[in-house]
Coordinates of C-alpha atoms in Angstrom, one line a residue:
X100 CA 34.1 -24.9 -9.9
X101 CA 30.4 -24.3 -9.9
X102 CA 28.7 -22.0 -7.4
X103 CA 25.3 -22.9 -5.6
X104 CA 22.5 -21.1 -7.6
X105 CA 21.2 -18.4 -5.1
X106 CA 17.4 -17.8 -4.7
X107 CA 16.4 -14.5 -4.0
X108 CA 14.5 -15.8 -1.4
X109 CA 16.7 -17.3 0.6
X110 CA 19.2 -14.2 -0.3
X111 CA 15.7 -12.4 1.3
X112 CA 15.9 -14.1 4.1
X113 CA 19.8 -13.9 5.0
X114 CA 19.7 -10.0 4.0
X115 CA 16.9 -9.6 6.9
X116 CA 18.5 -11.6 9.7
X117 CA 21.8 -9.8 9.0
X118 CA 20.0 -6.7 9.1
X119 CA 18.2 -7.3 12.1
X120 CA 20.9 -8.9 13.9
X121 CA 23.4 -5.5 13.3
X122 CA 20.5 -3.3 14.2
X123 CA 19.7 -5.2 17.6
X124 CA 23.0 -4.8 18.6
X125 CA 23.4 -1.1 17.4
X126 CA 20.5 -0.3 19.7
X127 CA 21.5 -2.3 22.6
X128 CA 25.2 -1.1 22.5
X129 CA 24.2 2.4 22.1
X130 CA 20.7 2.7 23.3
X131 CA 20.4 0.3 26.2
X132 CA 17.2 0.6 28.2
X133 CA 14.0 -2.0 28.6
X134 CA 12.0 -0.6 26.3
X135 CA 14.3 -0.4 23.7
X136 CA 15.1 -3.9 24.6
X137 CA 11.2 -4.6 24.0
X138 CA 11.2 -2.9 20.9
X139 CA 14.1 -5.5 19.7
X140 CA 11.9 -8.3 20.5
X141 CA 9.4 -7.1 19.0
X142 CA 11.1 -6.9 15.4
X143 CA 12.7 -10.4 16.6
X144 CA 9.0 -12.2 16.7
X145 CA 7.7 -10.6 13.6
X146 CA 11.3 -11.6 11.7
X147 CA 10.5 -15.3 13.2
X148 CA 7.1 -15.3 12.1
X149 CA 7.4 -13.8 8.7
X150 CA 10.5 -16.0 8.2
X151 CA 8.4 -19.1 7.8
X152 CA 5.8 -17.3 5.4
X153 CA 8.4 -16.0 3.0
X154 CA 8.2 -19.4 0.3
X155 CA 7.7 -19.9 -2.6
X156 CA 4.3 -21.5 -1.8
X157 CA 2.4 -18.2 -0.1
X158 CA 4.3 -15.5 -2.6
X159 CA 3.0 -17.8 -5.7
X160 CA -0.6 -19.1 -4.6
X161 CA -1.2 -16.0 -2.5
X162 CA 0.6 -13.1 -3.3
X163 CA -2.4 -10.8 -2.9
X164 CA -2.7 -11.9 0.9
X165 CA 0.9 -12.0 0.9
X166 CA 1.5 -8.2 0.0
X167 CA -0.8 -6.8 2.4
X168 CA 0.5 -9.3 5.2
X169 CA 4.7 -7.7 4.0
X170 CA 3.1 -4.3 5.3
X171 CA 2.3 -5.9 8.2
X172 CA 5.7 -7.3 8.6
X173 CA 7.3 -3.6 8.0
X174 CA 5.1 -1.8 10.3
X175 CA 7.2 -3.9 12.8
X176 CA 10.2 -4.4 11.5
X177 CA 11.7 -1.4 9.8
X178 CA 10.7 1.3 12.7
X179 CA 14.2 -0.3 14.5
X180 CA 15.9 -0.2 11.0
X181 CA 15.1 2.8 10.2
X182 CA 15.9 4.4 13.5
X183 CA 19.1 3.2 14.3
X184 CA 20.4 4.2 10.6
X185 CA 19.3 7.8 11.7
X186 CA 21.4 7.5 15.1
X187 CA 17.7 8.0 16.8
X188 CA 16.6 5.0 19.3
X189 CA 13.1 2.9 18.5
X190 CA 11.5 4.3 21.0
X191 CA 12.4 8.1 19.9
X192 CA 9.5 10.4 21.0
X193 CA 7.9 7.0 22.8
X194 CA 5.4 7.8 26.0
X195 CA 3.9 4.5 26.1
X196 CA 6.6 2.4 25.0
X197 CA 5.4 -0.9 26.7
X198 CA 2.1 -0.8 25.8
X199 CA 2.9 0.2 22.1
X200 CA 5.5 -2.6 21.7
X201 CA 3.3 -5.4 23.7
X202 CA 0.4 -4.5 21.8
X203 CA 1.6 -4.3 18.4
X204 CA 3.4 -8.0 19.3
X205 CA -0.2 -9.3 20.0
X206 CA -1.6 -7.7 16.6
X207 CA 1.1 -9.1 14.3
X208 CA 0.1 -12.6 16.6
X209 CA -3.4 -12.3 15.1
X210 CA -2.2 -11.1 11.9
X211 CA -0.5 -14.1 11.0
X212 CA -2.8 -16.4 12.1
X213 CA -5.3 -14.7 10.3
X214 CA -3.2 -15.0 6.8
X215 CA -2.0 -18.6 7.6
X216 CA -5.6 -20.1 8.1
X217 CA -7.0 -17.5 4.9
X218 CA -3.5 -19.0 2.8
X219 CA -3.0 -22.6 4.4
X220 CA -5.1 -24.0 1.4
X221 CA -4.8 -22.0 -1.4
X222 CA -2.8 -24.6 -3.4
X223 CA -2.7 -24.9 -7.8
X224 CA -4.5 -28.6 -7.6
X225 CA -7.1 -27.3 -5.1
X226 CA -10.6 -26.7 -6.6
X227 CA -11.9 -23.3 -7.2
X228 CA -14.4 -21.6 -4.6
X229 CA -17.8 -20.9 -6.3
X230 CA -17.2 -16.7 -6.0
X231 CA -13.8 -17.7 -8.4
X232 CA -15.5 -19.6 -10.9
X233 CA -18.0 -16.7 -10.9
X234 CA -15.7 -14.4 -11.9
X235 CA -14.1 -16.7 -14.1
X236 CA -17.2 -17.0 -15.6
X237 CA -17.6 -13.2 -15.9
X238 CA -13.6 -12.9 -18.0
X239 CA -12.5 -11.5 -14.7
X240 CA -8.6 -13.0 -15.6
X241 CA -9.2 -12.6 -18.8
X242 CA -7.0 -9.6 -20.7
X243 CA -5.1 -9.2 -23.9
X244 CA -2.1 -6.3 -24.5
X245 CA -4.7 -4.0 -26.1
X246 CA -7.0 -4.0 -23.5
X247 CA -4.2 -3.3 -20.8
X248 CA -3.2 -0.3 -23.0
X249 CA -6.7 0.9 -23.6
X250 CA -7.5 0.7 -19.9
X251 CA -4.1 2.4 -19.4
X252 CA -4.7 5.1 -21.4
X253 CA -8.7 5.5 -19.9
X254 CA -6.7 5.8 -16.4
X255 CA -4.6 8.3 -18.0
X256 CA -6.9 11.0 -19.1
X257 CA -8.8 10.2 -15.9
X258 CA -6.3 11.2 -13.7
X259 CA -5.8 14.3 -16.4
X260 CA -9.2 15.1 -15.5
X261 CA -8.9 14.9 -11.9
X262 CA -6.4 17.8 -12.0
X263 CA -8.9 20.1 -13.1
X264 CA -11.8 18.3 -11.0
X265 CA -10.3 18.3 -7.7
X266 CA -11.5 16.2 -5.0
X267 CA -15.0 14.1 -5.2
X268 CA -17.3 15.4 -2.5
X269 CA -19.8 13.6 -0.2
X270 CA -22.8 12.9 -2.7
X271 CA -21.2 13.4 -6.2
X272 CA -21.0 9.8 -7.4
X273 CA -20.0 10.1 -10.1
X274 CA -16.9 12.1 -9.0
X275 CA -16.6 9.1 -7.3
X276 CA -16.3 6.6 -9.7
X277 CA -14.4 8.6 -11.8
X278 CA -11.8 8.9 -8.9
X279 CA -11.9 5.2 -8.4
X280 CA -11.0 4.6 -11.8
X281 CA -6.6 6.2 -11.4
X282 CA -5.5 3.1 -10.5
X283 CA -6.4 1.8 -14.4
X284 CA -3.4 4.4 -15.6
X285 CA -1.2 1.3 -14.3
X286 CA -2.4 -1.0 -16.9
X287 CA 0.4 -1.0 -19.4
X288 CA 3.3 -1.7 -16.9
X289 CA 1.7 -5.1 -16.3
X290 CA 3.5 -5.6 -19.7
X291 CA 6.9 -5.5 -18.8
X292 CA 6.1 -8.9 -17.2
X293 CA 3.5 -10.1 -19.2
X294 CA 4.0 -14.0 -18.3
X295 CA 2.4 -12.8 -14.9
X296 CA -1.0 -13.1 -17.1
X297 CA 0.5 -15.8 -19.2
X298 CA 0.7 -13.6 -22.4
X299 CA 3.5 -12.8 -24.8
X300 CA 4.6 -9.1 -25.1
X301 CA 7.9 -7.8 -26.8
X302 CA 7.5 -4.0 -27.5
X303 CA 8.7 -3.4 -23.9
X304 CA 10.5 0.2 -25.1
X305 CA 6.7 1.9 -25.0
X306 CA 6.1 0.6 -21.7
X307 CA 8.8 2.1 -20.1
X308 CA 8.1 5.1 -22.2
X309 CA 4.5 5.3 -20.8
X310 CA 6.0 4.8 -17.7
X311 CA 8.2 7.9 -17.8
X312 CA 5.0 9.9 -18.9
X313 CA 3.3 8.2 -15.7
X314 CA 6.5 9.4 -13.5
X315 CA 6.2 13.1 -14.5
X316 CA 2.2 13.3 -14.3
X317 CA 2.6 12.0 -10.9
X318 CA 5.1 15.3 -10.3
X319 CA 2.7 17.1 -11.4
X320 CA -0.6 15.7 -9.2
X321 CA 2.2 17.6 -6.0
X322 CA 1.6 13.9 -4.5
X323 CA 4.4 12.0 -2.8
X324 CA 2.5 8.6 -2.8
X325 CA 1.7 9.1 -6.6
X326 CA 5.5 9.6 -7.7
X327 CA 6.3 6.3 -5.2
X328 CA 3.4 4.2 -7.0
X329 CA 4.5 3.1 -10.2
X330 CA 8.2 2.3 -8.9
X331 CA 6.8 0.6 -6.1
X332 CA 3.8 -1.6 -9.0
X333 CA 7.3 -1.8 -11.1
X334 CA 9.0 -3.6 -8.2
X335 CA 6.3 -5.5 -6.8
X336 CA 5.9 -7.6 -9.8
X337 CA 9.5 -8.0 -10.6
X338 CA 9.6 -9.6 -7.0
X339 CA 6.6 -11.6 -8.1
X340 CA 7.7 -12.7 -11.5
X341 CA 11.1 -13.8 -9.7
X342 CA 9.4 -16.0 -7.2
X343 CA 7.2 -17.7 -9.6
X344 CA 9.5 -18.2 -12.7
X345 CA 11.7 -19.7 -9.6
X346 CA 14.6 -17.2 -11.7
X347 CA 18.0 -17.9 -10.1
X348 CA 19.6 -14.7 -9.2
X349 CA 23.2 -15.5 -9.5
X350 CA 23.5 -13.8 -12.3
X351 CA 22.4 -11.1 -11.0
X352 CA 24.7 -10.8 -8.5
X353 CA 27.6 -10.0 -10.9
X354 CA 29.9 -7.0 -9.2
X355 CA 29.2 -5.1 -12.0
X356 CA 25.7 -5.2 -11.8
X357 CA 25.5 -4.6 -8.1
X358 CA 27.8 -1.6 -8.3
X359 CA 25.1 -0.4 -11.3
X360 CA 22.2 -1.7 -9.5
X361 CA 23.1 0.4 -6.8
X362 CA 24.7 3.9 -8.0
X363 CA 21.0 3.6 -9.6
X364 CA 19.2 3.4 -6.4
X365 CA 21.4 5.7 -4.5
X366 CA 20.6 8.4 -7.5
X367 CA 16.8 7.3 -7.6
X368 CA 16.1 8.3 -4.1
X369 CA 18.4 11.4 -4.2
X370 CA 16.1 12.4 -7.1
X371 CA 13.0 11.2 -5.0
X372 CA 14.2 13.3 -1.6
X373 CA 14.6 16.7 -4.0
X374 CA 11.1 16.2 -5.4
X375 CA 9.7 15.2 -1.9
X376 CA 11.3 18.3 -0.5
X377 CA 10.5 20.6 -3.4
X378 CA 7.0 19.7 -3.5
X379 CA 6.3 20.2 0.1
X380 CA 7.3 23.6 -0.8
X381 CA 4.9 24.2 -3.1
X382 CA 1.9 22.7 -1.6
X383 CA 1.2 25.8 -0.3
X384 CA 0.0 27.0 -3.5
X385 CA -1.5 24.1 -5.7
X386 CA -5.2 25.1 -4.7
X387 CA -4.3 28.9 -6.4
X388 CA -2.7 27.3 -9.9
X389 CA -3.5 24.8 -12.0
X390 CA -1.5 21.7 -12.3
X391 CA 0.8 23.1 -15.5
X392 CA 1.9 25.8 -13.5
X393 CA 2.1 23.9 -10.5
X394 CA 5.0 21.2 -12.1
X395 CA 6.8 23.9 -13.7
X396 CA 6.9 25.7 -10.3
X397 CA 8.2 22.2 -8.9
X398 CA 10.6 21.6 -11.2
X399 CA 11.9 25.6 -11.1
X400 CA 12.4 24.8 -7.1
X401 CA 14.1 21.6 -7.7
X402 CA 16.5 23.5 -10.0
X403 CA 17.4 26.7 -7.2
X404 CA 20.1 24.9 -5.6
X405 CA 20.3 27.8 -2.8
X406 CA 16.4 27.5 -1.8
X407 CA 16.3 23.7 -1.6
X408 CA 19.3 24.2 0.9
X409 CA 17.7 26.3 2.6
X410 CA 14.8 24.3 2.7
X411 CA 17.2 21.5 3.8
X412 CA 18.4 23.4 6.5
X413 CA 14.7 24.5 7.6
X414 CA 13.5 20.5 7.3
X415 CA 16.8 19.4 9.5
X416 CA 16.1 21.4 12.1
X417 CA 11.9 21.1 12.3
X418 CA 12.9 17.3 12.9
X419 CA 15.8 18.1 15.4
X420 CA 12.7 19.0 17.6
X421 CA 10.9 16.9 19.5
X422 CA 8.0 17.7 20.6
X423 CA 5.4 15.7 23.2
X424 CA 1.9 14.4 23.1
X425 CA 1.1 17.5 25.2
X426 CA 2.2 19.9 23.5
X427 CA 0.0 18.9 20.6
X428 CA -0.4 16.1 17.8
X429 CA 2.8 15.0 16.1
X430 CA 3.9 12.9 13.4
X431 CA 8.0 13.0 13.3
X432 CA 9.4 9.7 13.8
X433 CA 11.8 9.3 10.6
X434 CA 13.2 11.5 8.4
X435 CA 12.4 9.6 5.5
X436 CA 9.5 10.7 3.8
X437 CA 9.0 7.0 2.5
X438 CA 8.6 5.6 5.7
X439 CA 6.6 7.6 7.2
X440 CA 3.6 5.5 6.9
X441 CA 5.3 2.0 6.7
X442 CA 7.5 2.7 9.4
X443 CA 6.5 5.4 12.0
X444 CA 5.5 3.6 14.9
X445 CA 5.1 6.2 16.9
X446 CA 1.9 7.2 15.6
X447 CA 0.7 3.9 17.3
X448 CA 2.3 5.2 20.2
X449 CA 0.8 8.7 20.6
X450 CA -2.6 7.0 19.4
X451 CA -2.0 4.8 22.7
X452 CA -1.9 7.8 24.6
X453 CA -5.0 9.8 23.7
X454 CA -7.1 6.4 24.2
X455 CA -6.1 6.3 27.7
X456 CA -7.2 9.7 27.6
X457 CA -10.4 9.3 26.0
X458 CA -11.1 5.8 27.9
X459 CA -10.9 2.7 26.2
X460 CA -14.2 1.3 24.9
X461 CA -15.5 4.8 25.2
X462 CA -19.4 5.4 23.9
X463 CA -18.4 8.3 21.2
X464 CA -15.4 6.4 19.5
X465 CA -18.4 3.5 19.2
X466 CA -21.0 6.1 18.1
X467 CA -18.4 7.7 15.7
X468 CA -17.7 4.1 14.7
X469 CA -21.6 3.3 13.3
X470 CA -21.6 6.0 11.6
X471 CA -18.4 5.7 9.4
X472 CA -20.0 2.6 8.9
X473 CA -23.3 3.4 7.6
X474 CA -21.5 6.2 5.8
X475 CA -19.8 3.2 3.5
X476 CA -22.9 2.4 2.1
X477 CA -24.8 4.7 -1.0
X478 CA -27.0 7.1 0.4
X479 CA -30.0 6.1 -1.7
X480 CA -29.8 2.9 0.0
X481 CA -30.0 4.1 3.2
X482 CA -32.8 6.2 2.5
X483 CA -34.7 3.1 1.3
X484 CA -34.2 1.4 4.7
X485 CA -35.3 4.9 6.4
X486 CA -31.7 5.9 7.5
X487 CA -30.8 10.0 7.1
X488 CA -27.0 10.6 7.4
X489 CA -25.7 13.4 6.6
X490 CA -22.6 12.8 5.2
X491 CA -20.6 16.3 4.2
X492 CA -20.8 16.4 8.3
X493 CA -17.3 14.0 8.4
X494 CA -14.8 16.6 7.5
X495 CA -12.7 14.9 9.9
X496 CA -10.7 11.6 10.2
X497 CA -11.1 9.1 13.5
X498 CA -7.5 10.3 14.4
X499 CA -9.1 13.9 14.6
X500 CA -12.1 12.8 17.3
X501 CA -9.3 10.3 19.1
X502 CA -7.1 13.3 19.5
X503 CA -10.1 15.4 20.6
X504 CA -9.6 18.8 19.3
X505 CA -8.5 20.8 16.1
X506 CA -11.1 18.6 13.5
X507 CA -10.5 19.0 9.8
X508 CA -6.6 17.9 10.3
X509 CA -7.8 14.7 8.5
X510 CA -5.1 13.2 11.2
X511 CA -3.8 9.2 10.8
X512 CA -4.7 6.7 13.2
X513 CA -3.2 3.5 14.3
X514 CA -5.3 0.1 14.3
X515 CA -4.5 -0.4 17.7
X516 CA -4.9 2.8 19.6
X517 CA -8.4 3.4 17.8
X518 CA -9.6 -0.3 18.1
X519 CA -9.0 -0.4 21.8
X520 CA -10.2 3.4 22.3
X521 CA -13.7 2.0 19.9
X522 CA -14.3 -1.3 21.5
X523 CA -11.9 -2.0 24.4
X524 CA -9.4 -5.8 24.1
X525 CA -12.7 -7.1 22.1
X526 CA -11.2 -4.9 19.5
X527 CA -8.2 -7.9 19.0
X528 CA -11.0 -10.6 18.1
X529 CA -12.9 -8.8 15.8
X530 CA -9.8 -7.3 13.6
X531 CA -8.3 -11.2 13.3
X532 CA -11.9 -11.5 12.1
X533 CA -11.6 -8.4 9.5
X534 CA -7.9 -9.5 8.3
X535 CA -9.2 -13.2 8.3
X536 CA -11.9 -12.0 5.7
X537 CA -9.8 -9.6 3.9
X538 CA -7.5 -12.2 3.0
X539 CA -10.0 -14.4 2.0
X540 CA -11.6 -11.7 -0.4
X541 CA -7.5 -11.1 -1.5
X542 CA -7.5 -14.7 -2.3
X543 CA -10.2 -14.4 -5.0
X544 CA -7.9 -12.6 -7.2
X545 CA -6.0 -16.0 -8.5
X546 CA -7.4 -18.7 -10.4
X547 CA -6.0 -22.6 -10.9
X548 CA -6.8 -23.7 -14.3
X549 CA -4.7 -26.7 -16.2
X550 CA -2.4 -26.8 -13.3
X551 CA -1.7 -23.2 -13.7
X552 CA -2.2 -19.9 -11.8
X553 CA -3.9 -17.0 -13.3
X554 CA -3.7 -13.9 -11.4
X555 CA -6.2 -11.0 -12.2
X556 CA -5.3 -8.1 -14.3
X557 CA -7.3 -5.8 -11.7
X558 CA -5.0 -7.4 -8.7
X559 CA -1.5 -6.8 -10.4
X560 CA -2.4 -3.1 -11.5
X561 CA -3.5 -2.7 -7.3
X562 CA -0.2 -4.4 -5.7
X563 CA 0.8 -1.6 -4.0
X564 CA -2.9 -0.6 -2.9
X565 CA -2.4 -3.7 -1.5
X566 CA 1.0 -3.1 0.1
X567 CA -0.7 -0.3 1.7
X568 CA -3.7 -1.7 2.9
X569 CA -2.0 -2.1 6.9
X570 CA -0.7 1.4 7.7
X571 CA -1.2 4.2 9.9
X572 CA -4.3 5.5 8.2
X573 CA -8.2 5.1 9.6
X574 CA -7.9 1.7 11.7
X575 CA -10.0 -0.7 11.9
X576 CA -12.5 0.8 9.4
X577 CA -10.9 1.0 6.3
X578 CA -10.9 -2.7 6.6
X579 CA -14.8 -2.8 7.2
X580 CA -14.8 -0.2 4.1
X581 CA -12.5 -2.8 2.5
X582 CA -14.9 -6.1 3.0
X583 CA -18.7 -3.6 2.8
X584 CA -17.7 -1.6 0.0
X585 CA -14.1 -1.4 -1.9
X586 CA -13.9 -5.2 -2.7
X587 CA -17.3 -5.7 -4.8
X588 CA -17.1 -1.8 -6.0
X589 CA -13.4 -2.5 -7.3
X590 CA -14.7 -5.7 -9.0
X591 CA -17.3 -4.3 -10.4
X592 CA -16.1 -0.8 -12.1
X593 CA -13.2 -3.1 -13.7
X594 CA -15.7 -4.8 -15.1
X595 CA -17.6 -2.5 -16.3
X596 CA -14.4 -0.8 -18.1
X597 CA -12.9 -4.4 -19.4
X598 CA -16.4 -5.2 -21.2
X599 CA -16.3 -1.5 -22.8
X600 CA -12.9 -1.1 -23.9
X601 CA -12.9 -4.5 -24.8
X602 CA -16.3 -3.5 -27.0
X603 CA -14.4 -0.6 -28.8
X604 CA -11.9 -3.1 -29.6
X605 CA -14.0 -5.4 -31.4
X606 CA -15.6 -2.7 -33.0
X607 CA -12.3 -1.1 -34.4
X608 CA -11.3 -4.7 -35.4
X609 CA -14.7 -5.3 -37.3
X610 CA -14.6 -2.0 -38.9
X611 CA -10.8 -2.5 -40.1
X612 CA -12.1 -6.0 -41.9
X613 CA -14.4 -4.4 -43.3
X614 CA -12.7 -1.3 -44.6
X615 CA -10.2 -3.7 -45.9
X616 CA -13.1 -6.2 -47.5

């Protein structure tokens, strides 16, 4: 007899609501209180929201949008996940647990509207907006294999010479637009789905090569983000390619291949954890060495199995304490080093509780606020409209000036404790405003031609820029830095870099007929 095919979808969508369902009760059997009870409904509404957005139809003509609006989703569904698997309760280390939990319900509110009336339309028969056709016009979907590599191995030596450049200052554009340019090292991975750009691609064995090379540079740049990014690119279009090619996953499902599939995960984040722990050890030192010496130290700390036990031992018991907003800033929520940004509500929490401090809607968050903005534009073109800001002075985040002392921490910040602390409960209008624009701009990255969806190149190799565009980072002003600045300036520097490798191409091409005329 012949079993139902399985989506992965729907699978998706079981997996969650199981999930959920075991953790509500985990936290109510062994954690019962209110607030933990309003942390429950909390990951309850976003589940039931999200649950109607997870199709087929958003994930295919929208899955751009749809990306940034998961992290949204995660921000409010794994902190009770994650917490309960870690016997800790959602609101562990929580001051303002009521606020934080009927605040960040409101938010998601907004952020779903926000993505359903940017997504509603965005169908394969509709007809292109003017700004698409543009860059249709301009061979913005346009790519072939070669050009992915070339731009791959561009990125490559790019981010080769950002090890020995170090960190773009205020004023040095072109460190800049050099540093803008890493994100083109994950141009060849595209090619392990290439159908995702509607080309054919077999030599998949160099791809995964290259991506092995990737993996161990990453080690070496002693950032945790940078190892995550090209499992996490990897991932994101398998996911994608799935949902499109509507791929039945029954065979998938095979006990073999789950048993595989997950002695391989369980290994991958072991591997992960070591390097995660080893790295933080040797962060101390990556400003005195260069970046050679810096992986090999790395890897000789990974392989001293007494000091990473000891450093296990020393990790375990900073996170056994707990300490309060008063006692100073603090950023332990979860153990897991991968979810401290997706997951780690408490920063929204503690963020809550230095904007009551500092007033909501108070003057110098608002001043601060017109100045990051004007700060998003090129200085020469403020000096043309008679504006002088001086820029080197921001040598500290908006969490720093919302926590009020110790600047230069470069300290996180949620959306909602620095919105209300910048602009009171009008903060809530204008960020369904920003994320109603942002997924708008998102949207631009997918073309309907012949009754078929092309996505851009530049918009696969920045999935999970994309994933990450909602976390616990500068607020509401990375999204104005988002829709002012990084949208055109990541359109055009791709462009600029397609129409020159794509030059050397041709040229190589026309000198190879001509050698062999």
């Amino acid at each position: 007899m012949n079993k139902e095919p399985i989506h992965l979808l729907n699978l998706l969508k079981k997996s969650l609501g199981t999930i959920l369902l075991l953790a509500i009760i985990g936290e109510l059997i062994f954690f019962p209180s209110l607030a933990n009870f309003y942390g429950c409904l909390m990951a309850i509404i976003s589940f039931g929201i999200f649950y109607q957005f997870l199709n087929e139809k958003y994930i295919r003509d929208s899955p751009f949008s749809f990306f940034m609006y998961l992290s949204m989703f995660m921000y409010r569904f794994l902190p009770l996940i994650a917490t309960i698997i870690e016997g800790k309760p959602i609101t562990y280390g929580f001051e303002r647990p009521y606020e934080t939990f009927i605040y960040e319900i409101l938010l998601f509110l907004i952020s779903s509207l926000a993505f359903y009336l940017a997504c509603k339309n965005e169908k394969s028969t509709s007809k292109n907006n003017a700004f698409k056709q543009v860059l249709f016009e301009l061979k913005f979907f346009e790519i072939t294999p070669n050009i992915l590599w070339g731009m791959g191995l561009l990125g490559f030596m790019i981010r080769i010479y950002n090890f020995n450049a170090g960190t773009a200052e205020y004023g040095d554009v072109s460190g800049k637009f050099i540093s803008s340019l890493n994100y083109l090292m994950y141009a060849p991975l595209i090619l392990m789905f290439p159908s995702l750009l509607n080309l054919k691609y077999s030599k998949t064995k160099f791809v995964w090569l290259y991506t092995i090379v990737v993996f161990v540079i990453s080690i070496a740049s002693n950032s945790r983000q940078s190892i995550i990014t090209p499992i996490a690119i990897i991932s994101l279009m398998f996911f994608l390619y799935v949902v499109t090619n509507n791929i039945k996953i029954t065979r998938l499902l095979a006990p073999w291949k789950i048993i595989f599939f997950a002695t391989a995960l369980f290994l991958i984040l072991s591997i992960l954890s070591k390097i995660s722990t080893a790295m933080l050890f040797t962060r101390t030192i990556r400003s005195d060495v260069d970046k050679v010496e810096l992986f090999q130290e790395t890897i000789r700390v990974i392989q001293n199995e007494d000091l990473m036990a000891r450093l296990k031992d020393a990790s375990n018991l900073k996170t056994s304490t707990l300490t309060s907003y008063q006692e100073g800033w603090t950023e332990h929520y979860v153990d897991n080093f991968m979810l401290e940004r997706y997951a780690n509500m408490r920063i929204t929490d503690e963020t809550l509780f230095y904007a009551e401090k500092k007033g909501y809607s108070n003057p110098q968050m608002l001043e601060l606020f017109n100045k990051n903005v004007l700060s998003l534009f090129p200085t020469p073109l403020l000096s043309l409209f008679g504006i002088y800001l001086d820029k080197s002075e921001f040598k500290y985040s908006r969490g720093d000036f919302l926590y009020g002392s110790g600047f230069g921490g470069y300290r996180v910040t949620s959306h909602i404790g620095d919105g209300l602390a910048t602009f009171g409960y009008w903060y809530f209008l204008l960020q369904f405003f920003c994320f109603l624009i942002i997924f708008k701009l998102l949207n631009t990255f997918t073309y309907y031609k012949d009754k078929r969806i092309n996505y851009a190149p530049f918009g696969l190799m920045n999935l999970f820029t994309f994933l990450g565009m909602f976390r616990n980072a500068q607020g509401i002003i990375g999204d104005v830095g988002y829709i002012v600045r990084g949208y055109i300036q990541g359109i055009v520097t791709y462009l600029i870099i397609y129409y020159i490798v794509r030059s050397i191409f041709r040229v190589l091409n026309f000198n190879k007929k001509y050698i062999s005329n």
